[in-house]
């Protein structure tokens, strides 16, 4: 016999019905204001599927996308919790209203990648700007993010917008905002927004009324190709014109927008044009050959390594889809190959260098070229750059994660000449692009590799030399992906409540909690360093690990072996910590 319904059951049913009615009302109000017929049809189909579609509808209306680490970013779908024409119209209207309130003069310059919806979102942003009486300059075609960052400075724009989701999955898109010199100041001219601009823009977006009342003008003026040529010329100028150029490079843009600009820059700088992975050379918003278009993901550069082996390349380079990041793979004597790639040719395996390895190689190269000024990285990157700057008498600074902070490093105490973050981001020419730039980073890596090749040496040889001088700095990352963001908050609270007193059996000598400035905990002793924080762009908790192993009697391989063993032990300790298991 079925149980009789209780008063509690009836109350829950009434609450569920009331909640569903509220969702319906929100969705209907959204439909009335949505300017995109396709988006309206999509949302209507979800409404028609109620009550079975209630969880999906609730997710779409869980809250509006907000400006985070990289502006707006989310799945392409109808509703406030997605990227769509309505959300972009509101964001653009809020941005131009905020610019007007700041008395900022000059155009809004807009770039876009080749993702689904990118061009449409860029053109709508231009229409909103011109409708508000502000000139809008649209880049001539899908182009890398660093070209937009360059254009903001070059065109003396009030601000810039880049429509991209970088290396996110194909179902996502995003909206990044850059400020010009008037509002960004000397350090932030052409850089991504930081507080309080982000909260000011967010408030202006929320103050936008019905979208039907947002005036739309023409889709702006399309910038000529001379801007792209200018960027290529400036990019090529980052390398020494008298340097070595004999180098064979394999390259992939991972179905993104980097290939045309990178190959033009290589040719302009006097390098041979890289061989490009054929089935990843053309922009494709579906990213058909990779499960996740991020060079750091297992298997993402398999085709690149295959091309490098077939062509006997000296170096393999990958950009992410909007070409602001740069990944480098090298032959590695005795290596087992790149993760996700098996086998090796007669020259040994290939492996992708870590972002910290490329970061210190580029820094060392610039230092050896005599580039004087501030060198900067983030709190989650290797401490090797700090040691190099101290030994060589160069100014150094460490910032929170993200290039919006790196390019503002030092607060103007010394001119920034180089910055990097471990997530494959490098800025080698901040006077031109005040952001990470995968094109100029690739050129500088190629310059270094060509110079070493002319001496019969390799990038791995140079890494060994740095290790012999400063010790092996071995880094790794532990990531925990979650479905419920409350798990991350609970974990950070637990870490703070039971902070480890030892790392690798040695007492913790420094324990820093960066709240309220940032949700970050840092632990350090002479043997190891751990930084724990939530991701700013993904539902992940991240722990950044580093061990430092001195090199005895020049035996770098032995030191690397000891460091690998220590790092594995540290990884186990921190995994236990974040998962709430023993030993903590």
Coordinates of C-alpha atoms in Angstrom, one line a residue:
X1 CA 0.0 0.0 0.0
X2 CA 1.4 3.4 -1.0
X3 CA 2.2 5.8 1.9
X4 CA -0.3 8.6 2.4
X5 CA 1.2 12.0 1.5
X6 CA 2.2 14.0 4.5
X7 CA 1.9 17.8 5.2
X8 CA 5.6 18.0 4.5
X9 CA 5.2 16.4 1.1
X10 CA 2.4 18.7 0.2
X11 CA 4.5 21.8 1.3
X12 CA 7.4 20.6 -0.9
X13 CA 5.1 20.1 -3.8
X14 CA 3.7 23.6 -3.4
X15 CA 7.2 25.1 -3.2
X16 CA 8.3 23.2 -6.3
X17 CA 5.3 24.4 -8.2
X18 CA 5.9 28.0 -7.0
X19 CA 9.6 27.8 -8.0
X20 CA 8.6 26.4 -11.4
X21 CA 6.1 29.3 -11.9
X22 CA 8.8 31.8 -11.0
X23 CA 11.2 30.2 -13.6
X24 CA 8.4 30.4 -16.3
X25 CA 7.9 34.0 -15.5
X26 CA 11.6 34.8 -15.8
X27 CA 11.9 32.9 -19.0
X28 CA 8.8 34.6 -20.5
X29 CA 10.2 38.1 -19.6
X30 CA 13.5 37.1 -21.2
X31 CA 11.7 35.9 -24.4
X32 CA 9.9 39.3 -24.6
X33 CA 13.3 41.1 -24.6
X34 CA 15.5 38.7 -26.6
X35 CA 16.5 40.3 -29.9
X36 CA 17.5 37.0 -31.5
X37 CA 14.8 34.8 -33.1
X38 CA 17.0 31.7 -33.0
X39 CA 17.7 32.2 -29.3
X40 CA 14.0 32.7 -28.6
X41 CA 13.1 29.5 -30.3
X42 CA 15.7 27.7 -28.3
X43 CA 14.4 28.9 -25.0
X44 CA 10.8 28.3 -26.0
X45 CA 11.7 24.6 -26.7
X46 CA 13.0 24.4 -23.2
X47 CA 9.8 25.9 -21.8
X48 CA 7.8 23.5 -23.9
X49 CA 9.6 20.6 -22.3
X50 CA 8.6 21.5 -18.7
X51 CA 8.4 20.0 -16.2
X52 CA 11.0 17.5 -17.3
X53 CA 13.3 20.4 -18.5
X54 CA 13.1 22.3 -15.2
X55 CA 16.7 21.6 -14.2
X56 CA 18.0 22.9 -17.5
X57 CA 15.8 26.0 -17.3
X58 CA 17.0 26.6 -13.7
X59 CA 20.6 26.4 -14.8
X60 CA 20.0 28.9 -17.6
X61 CA 18.5 31.3 -15.1
X62 CA 20.8 30.5 -12.1
X63 CA 22.2 34.0 -12.4
X64 CA 23.7 36.4 -15.0
X65 CA 27.2 35.8 -16.3
X66 CA 29.5 38.2 -14.4
X67 CA 32.8 39.8 -15.2
X68 CA 35.5 37.5 -13.8
X69 CA 39.2 36.9 -14.5
X70 CA 38.7 37.1 -18.2
X71 CA 35.5 39.2 -18.6
X72 CA 32.4 37.2 -19.6
X73 CA 32.7 33.6 -20.5
X74 CA 30.1 30.8 -20.7
X75 CA 28.3 28.3 -22.9
X76 CA 26.5 29.5 -26.0
X77 CA 22.8 29.2 -25.1
X78 CA 19.7 31.3 -24.4
X79 CA 19.2 32.9 -21.0
X80 CA 21.2 35.2 -18.7
X81 CA 23.6 32.4 -17.7
X82 CA 24.9 32.0 -21.2
X83 CA 26.6 33.8 -24.1
X84 CA 24.0 35.0 -26.6
X85 CA 23.0 38.1 -28.5
X86 CA 20.9 39.5 -25.6
X87 CA 23.7 39.1 -23.1
X88 CA 26.2 40.7 -25.5
X89 CA 23.9 43.6 -26.3
X90 CA 23.5 44.3 -22.5
X91 CA 27.2 44.0 -21.9
X92 CA 28.1 46.3 -24.8
X93 CA 25.4 48.9 -23.6
X94 CA 26.8 48.8 -20.1
X95 CA 30.4 49.1 -21.3
X96 CA 29.7 52.2 -23.5
X97 CA 27.6 53.8 -20.8
X98 CA 30.5 53.3 -18.3
X99 CA 33.0 54.8 -20.8
X100 CA 30.7 57.8 -21.3
X101 CA 30.4 58.2 -17.5
X102 CA 34.3 58.3 -17.3
X103 CA 34.4 61.0 -20.0
X104 CA 36.6 58.6 -22.1
X105 CA 37.2 59.8 -25.6
X106 CA 38.2 57.8 -28.6
X107 CA 36.8 54.8 -30.4
X108 CA 35.9 51.3 -29.2
X109 CA 38.0 48.8 -31.1
X110 CA 36.6 45.3 -31.4
X111 CA 38.2 42.0 -32.4
X112 CA 36.9 38.5 -32.6
X113 CA 38.1 34.9 -33.2
X114 CA 36.5 32.2 -35.3
X115 CA 34.2 30.6 -32.7
X116 CA 30.5 30.2 -33.2
X117 CA 28.8 33.6 -32.7
X118 CA 32.1 35.6 -32.5
X119 CA 31.6 37.8 -35.5
X120 CA 27.9 38.3 -34.7
X121 CA 28.7 39.4 -31.2
X122 CA 31.5 41.7 -32.4
X123 CA 29.2 43.4 -34.9
X124 CA 26.5 43.8 -32.3
X125 CA 29.0 45.4 -30.0
X126 CA 29.9 47.8 -32.7
X127 CA 26.3 48.6 -33.4
X128 CA 25.7 49.4 -29.7
X129 CA 28.7 51.7 -29.6
X130 CA 27.8 53.6 -32.7
X131 CA 24.2 53.8 -31.5
X132 CA 25.5 55.5 -28.4
X133 CA 27.5 58.0 -30.5
X134 CA 30.9 56.4 -30.1
X135 CA 33.0 55.4 -33.1
X136 CA 33.6 51.6 -33.4
X137 CA 36.5 50.0 -35.2
X138 CA 36.1 46.4 -36.2
X139 CA 39.2 44.3 -36.9
X140 CA 39.1 43.0 -40.5
X141 CA 38.7 39.3 -39.9
X142 CA 39.1 36.7 -37.1
X143 CA 42.5 37.4 -35.6
X144 CA 44.6 36.6 -32.5
X145 CA 43.8 38.3 -29.2
X146 CA 47.2 40.0 -29.1
X147 CA 46.4 41.8 -32.3
X148 CA 43.4 43.4 -30.5
X149 CA 45.5 44.2 -27.5
X150 CA 48.0 45.9 -29.9
X151 CA 45.2 47.7 -31.7
X152 CA 43.9 49.3 -28.5
X153 CA 47.3 51.1 -28.0
X154 CA 48.0 51.7 -31.7
X155 CA 44.6 53.3 -32.4
X156 CA 44.5 55.2 -29.1
X157 CA 41.1 53.6 -28.3
X158 CA 39.0 54.4 -25.3
X159 CA 38.7 50.6 -24.8
X160 CA 38.8 47.3 -26.7
X161 CA 36.6 44.2 -26.8
X162 CA 37.8 40.8 -27.8
X163 CA 35.2 38.2 -28.5
X164 CA 36.8 34.8 -27.6
X165 CA 36.7 32.0 -25.2
X166 CA 40.4 31.3 -25.7
X167 CA 41.0 27.5 -25.2
X168 CA 37.6 26.7 -23.7
X169 CA 35.5 23.9 -25.3
X170 CA 33.7 24.6 -28.6
X171 CA 30.4 25.2 -27.0
X172 CA 31.7 28.3 -25.2
X173 CA 32.3 31.9 -26.1
X174 CA 33.5 35.0 -24.2
X175 CA 34.0 38.7 -24.0
X176 CA 37.2 40.3 -22.8
X177 CA 37.5 44.1 -22.2
X178 CA 40.8 46.1 -22.5
X179 CA 41.2 49.8 -21.5
X180 CA 43.0 52.5 -23.4
X181 CA 45.6 54.9 -22.0
X182 CA 43.0 57.4 -20.7
X183 CA 41.5 55.0 -18.2
X184 CA 44.2 52.3 -17.9
X185 CA 47.1 54.7 -17.3
X186 CA 50.6 54.1 -18.4
X187 CA 50.8 50.6 -17.0
X188 CA 47.3 49.5 -18.1
X189 CA 47.1 51.0 -21.6
X190 CA 45.9 48.2 -23.8
X191 CA 45.7 45.8 -20.8
X192 CA 42.7 43.8 -19.5
X193 CA 40.5 45.5 -16.9
X194 CA 41.1 45.3 -13.2
X195 CA 39.2 46.5 -10.2
X196 CA 37.5 48.9 -9.8
X197 CA 36.8 49.1 -13.6
X198 CA 35.4 45.6 -13.6
X199 CA 32.9 46.3 -10.9
X200 CA 32.0 49.6 -12.4
X201 CA 31.3 48.0 -15.8
X202 CA 29.3 45.2 -14.1
X203 CA 27.1 47.8 -12.3
X204 CA 26.6 49.6 -15.6
X205 CA 25.6 46.4 -17.3
X206 CA 23.0 45.6 -14.6
X207 CA 21.6 49.1 -15.0
X208 CA 20.8 48.6 -18.7
X209 CA 17.0 48.7 -19.2
X210 CA 15.0 46.8 -21.9
X211 CA 17.1 45.8 -24.8
X212 CA 14.5 47.1 -27.2
X213 CA 15.4 50.6 -25.9
X214 CA 19.2 50.2 -26.6
X215 CA 19.8 52.2 -29.8
X216 CA 21.7 50.4 -32.6
X217 CA 23.8 52.2 -35.2
X218 CA 25.8 50.9 -38.1
X219 CA 28.3 48.1 -37.6
X220 CA 31.3 50.4 -37.3
X221 CA 34.3 50.9 -39.6
X222 CA 36.4 47.9 -40.6
X223 CA 40.0 48.5 -39.9
X224 CA 42.4 48.1 -42.9
X225 CA 44.9 45.3 -43.2
X226 CA 47.7 47.9 -42.5
X227 CA 47.0 47.4 -38.8
X228 CA 47.7 43.7 -39.1
X229 CA 50.8 44.4 -41.2
X230 CA 52.0 46.8 -38.5
X231 CA 51.5 44.2 -35.8
X232 CA 53.5 41.6 -37.8
X233 CA 56.3 44.1 -38.3
X234 CA 56.4 44.9 -34.6
X235 CA 56.3 41.2 -33.7
X236 CA 59.2 40.4 -36.1
X237 CA 61.2 43.2 -34.5
X238 CA 61.3 41.4 -31.1
X239 CA 64.2 39.2 -32.4
X240 CA 67.7 40.3 -33.1
X241 CA 68.1 40.9 -36.9
X242 CA 71.6 39.5 -36.8
X243 CA 70.7 36.3 -35.0
X244 CA 70.7 32.8 -36.3
X245 CA 67.7 31.7 -38.4
X246 CA 68.4 28.2 -39.5
X247 CA 65.7 26.2 -37.8
X248 CA 62.9 23.8 -38.9
X249 CA 59.7 24.4 -37.0
X250 CA 56.5 22.3 -36.9
X251 CA 53.4 24.3 -35.9
X252 CA 49.7 24.0 -35.1
X253 CA 47.1 26.7 -34.4
X254 CA 44.8 24.0 -33.0
X255 CA 42.0 25.0 -35.4
X256 CA 42.3 28.6 -34.2
X257 CA 43.2 31.9 -35.8
X258 CA 47.0 32.0 -35.3
X259 CA 48.4 30.4 -38.5
X260 CA 48.3 33.3 -40.9
X261 CA 49.7 35.8 -38.5
X262 CA 52.4 33.5 -37.1
X263 CA 53.6 32.3 -40.5
X264 CA 53.7 35.9 -41.7
X265 CA 55.7 37.0 -38.7
X266 CA 58.2 34.2 -39.1
X267 CA 58.7 35.1 -42.7
X268 CA 59.1 38.8 -41.9
X269 CA 61.7 37.9 -39.2
X270 CA 63.7 35.9 -41.7
X271 CA 62.8 32.4 -40.5
X272 CA 61.7 29.6 -42.7
X273 CA 57.9 29.3 -42.7
X274 CA 56.9 26.6 -40.2
X275 CA 55.2 23.4 -41.4
X276 CA 51.6 23.5 -40.3
X277 CA 49.6 20.5 -39.2
X278 CA 47.3 20.2 -42.3
X279 CA 44.0 19.2 -40.6
X280 CA 44.4 21.8 -37.9
X281 CA 45.5 24.7 -40.1
X282 CA 42.2 26.3 -40.9
X283 CA 40.0 28.0 -38.2
X284 CA 37.2 25.6 -37.3
X285 CA 34.8 26.5 -34.4
X286 CA 34.0 22.8 -33.9
X287 CA 37.7 21.8 -33.2
X288 CA 37.1 18.4 -34.7
X289 CA 40.5 16.8 -34.1
X290 CA 40.9 17.6 -30.4
X291 CA 38.6 16.8 -27.5
X292 CA 39.7 20.0 -25.7
X293 CA 41.5 22.8 -27.7
X294 CA 44.1 23.5 -25.0
X295 CA 47.7 22.6 -25.7
X296 CA 48.2 21.5 -22.1
X297 CA 45.5 18.8 -22.4
X298 CA 46.6 15.2 -22.9
X299 CA 46.6 14.4 -26.6
X300 CA 46.1 17.9 -27.8
X301 CA 49.4 18.2 -29.6
X302 CA 49.7 14.6 -30.8
X303 CA 49.3 15.7 -34.5
X304 CA 51.9 18.4 -34.0
X305 CA 54.4 15.9 -32.6
X306 CA 53.7 13.5 -35.4
X307 CA 54.4 16.3 -38.0
X308 CA 57.6 17.2 -36.1
X309 CA 58.8 13.6 -36.3
X310 CA 57.9 13.1 -39.9
X311 CA 59.7 16.3 -41.0
X312 CA 62.6 16.0 -38.6
X313 CA 61.8 19.4 -37.1
X314 CA 64.0 21.0 -34.6
X315 CA 61.2 22.5 -32.6
X316 CA 57.4 22.1 -32.3
X317 CA 55.1 25.0 -31.4
X318 CA 51.4 25.2 -30.7
X319 CA 49.2 28.2 -30.1
X320 CA 45.9 28.0 -28.4
X321 CA 42.8 29.0 -30.5
X322 CA 43.1 32.7 -30.0
X323 CA 46.9 32.6 -30.2
X324 CA 47.7 34.4 -26.9
X325 CA 49.4 31.3 -25.5
X326 CA 52.4 29.4 -26.8
X327 CA 53.3 25.7 -26.2
X328 CA 56.7 24.3 -27.0
X329 CA 57.7 20.7 -27.6
X330 CA 61.2 19.5 -28.0
X331 CA 63.2 16.3 -28.7
X332 CA 64.1 14.8 -25.3
X333 CA 66.9 12.3 -25.2
X334 CA 65.5 9.2 -23.5
X335 CA 62.0 10.7 -23.1
X336 CA 59.0 8.5 -23.3
X337 CA 57.3 11.1 -25.4
X338 CA 54.5 13.6 -25.0
X339 CA 51.6 12.7 -22.8
X340 CA 49.1 10.9 -25.0
X341 CA 51.8 10.2 -27.6
X342 CA 53.6 6.9 -27.8
X343 CA 56.7 5.8 -29.5
X344 CA 59.9 7.6 -30.4
X345 CA 62.0 8.0 -33.5
X346 CA 65.8 7.5 -33.7
X347 CA 66.4 10.9 -32.2
X348 CA 64.5 10.1 -29.0
X349 CA 61.1 11.1 -27.8
X350 CA 59.4 14.4 -27.7
X351 CA 57.9 16.2 -24.7
X352 CA 56.1 19.5 -24.2
X353 CA 58.0 21.9 -22.0
X354 CA 56.2 23.2 -19.0
X355 CA 55.2 26.8 -19.0
X356 CA 57.7 27.5 -16.2
X357 CA 60.5 26.0 -18.4
X358 CA 59.6 28.1 -21.4
X359 CA 59.2 31.1 -19.1
X360 CA 62.7 30.9 -17.6
X361 CA 64.2 30.1 -21.0
X362 CA 62.8 33.3 -22.5
X363 CA 63.8 35.3 -19.4
X364 CA 67.3 34.0 -19.5
X365 CA 67.5 34.7 -23.3
X366 CA 66.4 38.3 -22.9
X367 CA 68.8 38.8 -20.0
X368 CA 71.7 37.4 -22.1
X369 CA 70.7 39.9 -24.8
X370 CA 71.1 42.6 -22.3
X371 CA 67.5 43.6 -21.9
X372 CA 67.4 45.7 -18.7
X373 CA 64.2 46.3 -16.7
X374 CA 61.6 44.6 -14.6
X375 CA 61.0 40.8 -14.9
X376 CA 57.8 39.5 -13.5
X377 CA 55.8 36.4 -12.9
X378 CA 52.9 35.2 -10.6
X379 CA 52.7 33.7 -7.2
X380 CA 51.9 30.3 -8.8
X381 CA 54.9 30.2 -11.1
X382 CA 58.3 28.8 -10.4
X383 CA 60.6 30.6 -8.0
X384 CA 63.5 30.2 -10.5
X385 CA 62.9 33.6 -12.1
X386 CA 63.3 35.2 -8.7
X387 CA 66.6 33.4 -8.2
X388 CA 67.9 34.4 -11.6
X389 CA 67.0 38.1 -11.1
X390 CA 68.6 38.1 -7.7
X391 CA 71.8 36.6 -9.0
X392 CA 71.9 39.0 -12.0
X393 CA 71.0 42.2 -10.2
X394 CA 67.7 42.7 -12.0
X395 CA 64.4 44.0 -10.6
X396 CA 61.8 41.3 -10.0
X397 CA 58.1 41.3 -9.0
X398 CA 55.5 38.7 -8.3
X399 CA 51.8 39.3 -8.8
X400 CA 48.4 37.6 -8.5
X401 CA 47.6 35.2 -11.3
X402 CA 46.6 36.7 -14.6
X403 CA 48.2 39.0 -17.1
X404 CA 46.0 41.9 -16.1
X405 CA 48.2 41.9 -12.9
X406 CA 51.5 40.9 -14.6
X407 CA 51.6 43.9 -16.9
X408 CA 51.0 46.2 -13.9
X409 CA 53.9 44.6 -12.0
X410 CA 56.1 46.8 -10.0
X411 CA 53.7 49.7 -9.9
X412 CA 55.9 51.7 -12.3
X413 CA 59.0 51.3 -10.1
X414 CA 60.9 50.0 -13.2
X415 CA 59.8 49.5 -16.8
X416 CA 58.4 46.0 -17.4
X417 CA 60.4 44.2 -20.0
X418 CA 59.2 40.6 -19.6
X419 CA 56.4 38.8 -17.8
X420 CA 55.1 35.2 -17.9
X421 CA 52.7 32.8 -16.2
X422 CA 53.0 29.1 -15.9
X423 CA 49.8 28.6 -18.0
X424 CA 51.8 29.1 -21.2
X425 CA 51.4 32.9 -21.3
X426 CA 54.4 35.1 -22.2
X427 CA 54.8 38.8 -22.8
X428 CA 58.2 39.6 -24.4
X429 CA 57.3 43.0 -25.8
X430 CA 55.1 44.8 -23.3
X431 CA 55.7 48.2 -25.0
X432 CA 53.7 46.9 -28.0
X433 CA 51.3 44.3 -26.5
X434 CA 50.4 44.6 -22.8
X435 CA 49.1 41.1 -22.6
X436 CA 50.3 37.6 -23.2
X437 CA 51.2 37.1 -26.9
X438 CA 51.7 33.6 -28.4
X439 CA 53.1 35.0 -31.7
X440 CA 56.0 37.0 -30.3
X441 CA 56.7 34.3 -27.7
X442 CA 57.0 31.7 -30.6
X443 CA 59.4 34.0 -32.4
X444 CA 61.6 34.5 -29.4
X445 CA 61.7 30.8 -28.7
X446 CA 62.7 30.2 -32.3
X447 CA 65.4 32.8 -32.0
X448 CA 66.8 31.1 -28.9
X449 CA 66.6 27.6 -30.4
X450 CA 68.2 28.7 -33.7
X451 CA 71.1 30.3 -31.8
X452 CA 71.6 27.2 -29.7
X453 CA 71.4 25.0 -32.8
X454 CA 74.2 27.0 -34.4
X455 CA 76.3 26.1 -31.4
X456 CA 75.3 22.4 -31.5
X457 CA 73.1 22.8 -28.4
X458 CA 69.4 22.6 -27.6
X459 CA 66.8 24.1 -25.3
X460 CA 67.1 21.1 -23.0
X461 CA 70.9 21.7 -22.8
X462 CA 70.2 25.3 -21.7
X463 CA 67.7 24.1 -19.1
X464 CA 70.4 21.8 -17.7
X465 CA 72.8 24.7 -17.5
X466 CA 70.2 26.8 -15.6
X467 CA 69.6 23.8 -13.3
X468 CA 73.3 23.4 -12.6
X469 CA 73.6 27.1 -11.7
X470 CA 70.4 27.6 -9.7
X471 CA 69.2 24.1 -8.7
X472 CA 66.5 21.9 -10.2
X473 CA 63.1 23.7 -9.8
X474 CA 60.6 21.0 -10.5
X475 CA 56.9 22.2 -10.8
X476 CA 53.6 20.4 -11.2
X477 CA 49.9 21.1 -10.7
X478 CA 47.2 19.2 -9.0
X479 CA 43.6 20.0 -10.2
X480 CA 40.3 18.9 -8.8
X481 CA 37.3 19.5 -11.1
X482 CA 34.0 19.8 -9.3
X483 CA 30.3 19.9 -10.3
X484 CA 29.3 21.9 -7.2
X485 CA 31.3 25.1 -6.5
X486 CA 30.5 24.7 -2.8
X487 CA 33.0 21.9 -2.7
X488 CA 35.8 24.4 -3.5
X489 CA 34.7 26.8 -0.8
X490 CA 34.5 24.0 1.7
X491 CA 37.9 22.7 0.8
X492 CA 39.5 26.2 1.1
X493 CA 37.9 26.6 4.5
X494 CA 39.3 23.2 5.6
X495 CA 42.8 24.1 4.4
X496 CA 42.7 27.3 6.4
X497 CA 41.3 25.5 9.4
X498 CA 44.0 22.7 9.3
X499 CA 47.0 24.3 7.6
X500 CA 49.8 21.8 7.4
X501 CA 52.8 22.4 9.6
X502 CA 55.2 20.4 7.5
X503 CA 55.9 19.8 3.8
X504 CA 58.0 16.7 2.9
X505 CA 58.8 16.2 6.5
X506 CA 60.3 19.6 7.1
X507 CA 58.6 22.4 9.1
X508 CA 56.6 25.0 7.1
X509 CA 58.5 28.3 7.4
X510 CA 56.0 30.5 5.7
X511 CA 52.2 30.2 5.6
X512 CA 50.4 33.1 3.9
X513 CA 46.6 33.6 3.5
X514 CA 45.9 36.3 0.9
X515 CA 42.3 36.9 1.9
X516 CA 40.6 39.2 1.4
X517 CA 42.7 40.3 -1.6
X518 CA 42.6 36.9 -3.1
X519 CA 41.4 33.4 -2.2
X520 CA 44.9 31.9 -2.0
X521 CA 46.9 30.0 0.6
X522 CA 50.7 29.7 0.2
X523 CA 52.9 27.3 2.1
X524 CA 56.7 27.2 1.8
X525 CA 59.9 25.8 3.3
X526 CA 63.4 25.3 2.0
X527 CA 62.4 22.1 0.1
X528 CA 59.0 22.9 -1.3
X529 CA 56.3 25.5 -2.1
X530 CA 52.6 24.9 -2.4
X531 CA 50.0 27.5 -3.6
X532 CA 46.3 26.5 -3.3
X533 CA 43.5 28.5 -5.0
X534 CA 40.2 28.2 -6.9
X535 CA 40.5 28.5 -10.7
X536 CA 39.3 31.9 -12.0
X537 CA 37.9 30.5 -15.3
X538 CA 36.9 26.8 -14.6
X539 CA 35.1 24.9 -11.8
X540 CA 38.4 23.6 -10.4
X541 CA 40.5 23.8 -7.3
X542 CA 44.2 24.1 -8.2
X543 CA 47.3 23.4 -6.2
X544 CA 50.6 24.5 -7.7
X545 CA 53.6 22.5 -6.5
X546 CA 57.3 23.1 -6.6
X547 CA 60.4 21.4 -5.1
X548 CA 63.9 22.8 -5.4
X549 CA 66.8 20.3 -5.5
X550 CA 70.4 21.4 -5.4
X551 CA 72.8 20.0 -8.0
X552 CA 75.8 18.3 -6.5
X553 CA 79.0 17.9 -8.5
X554 CA 77.3 19.0 -11.7
X555 CA 75.1 15.9 -11.8
X556 CA 71.9 17.4 -13.1
X557 CA 70.2 14.0 -14.0
X558 CA 70.6 12.8 -10.4
X559 CA 69.2 16.0 -9.0
X560 CA 66.2 15.8 -11.5
X561 CA 65.6 12.2 -10.3
X562 CA 65.6 13.3 -6.6
X563 CA 63.3 16.2 -7.5
X564 CA 60.8 14.0 -9.3
X565 CA 60.7 11.6 -6.3
X566 CA 60.1 14.6 -3.9
X567 CA 57.5 16.1 -6.1
X568 CA 55.5 12.8 -6.2
X569 CA 55.6 12.7 -2.4
X570 CA 54.5 16.3 -2.2
X571 CA 51.7 15.7 -4.7
X572 CA 50.4 12.8 -2.5
X573 CA 50.5 15.0 0.6
X574 CA 48.6 17.8 -1.0
X575 CA 46.1 15.5 -2.6
X576 CA 45.4 14.1 0.9
X577 CA 45.0 17.7 2.2
X578 CA 42.5 18.9 -0.4
X579 CA 40.5 15.6 -0.3
X580 CA 40.3 15.7 3.5
X581 CA 42.2 12.5 4.0
X582 CA 45.2 11.5 6.1
X583 CA 47.9 12.6 6.9
X584 CA 46.2 15.9 7.5

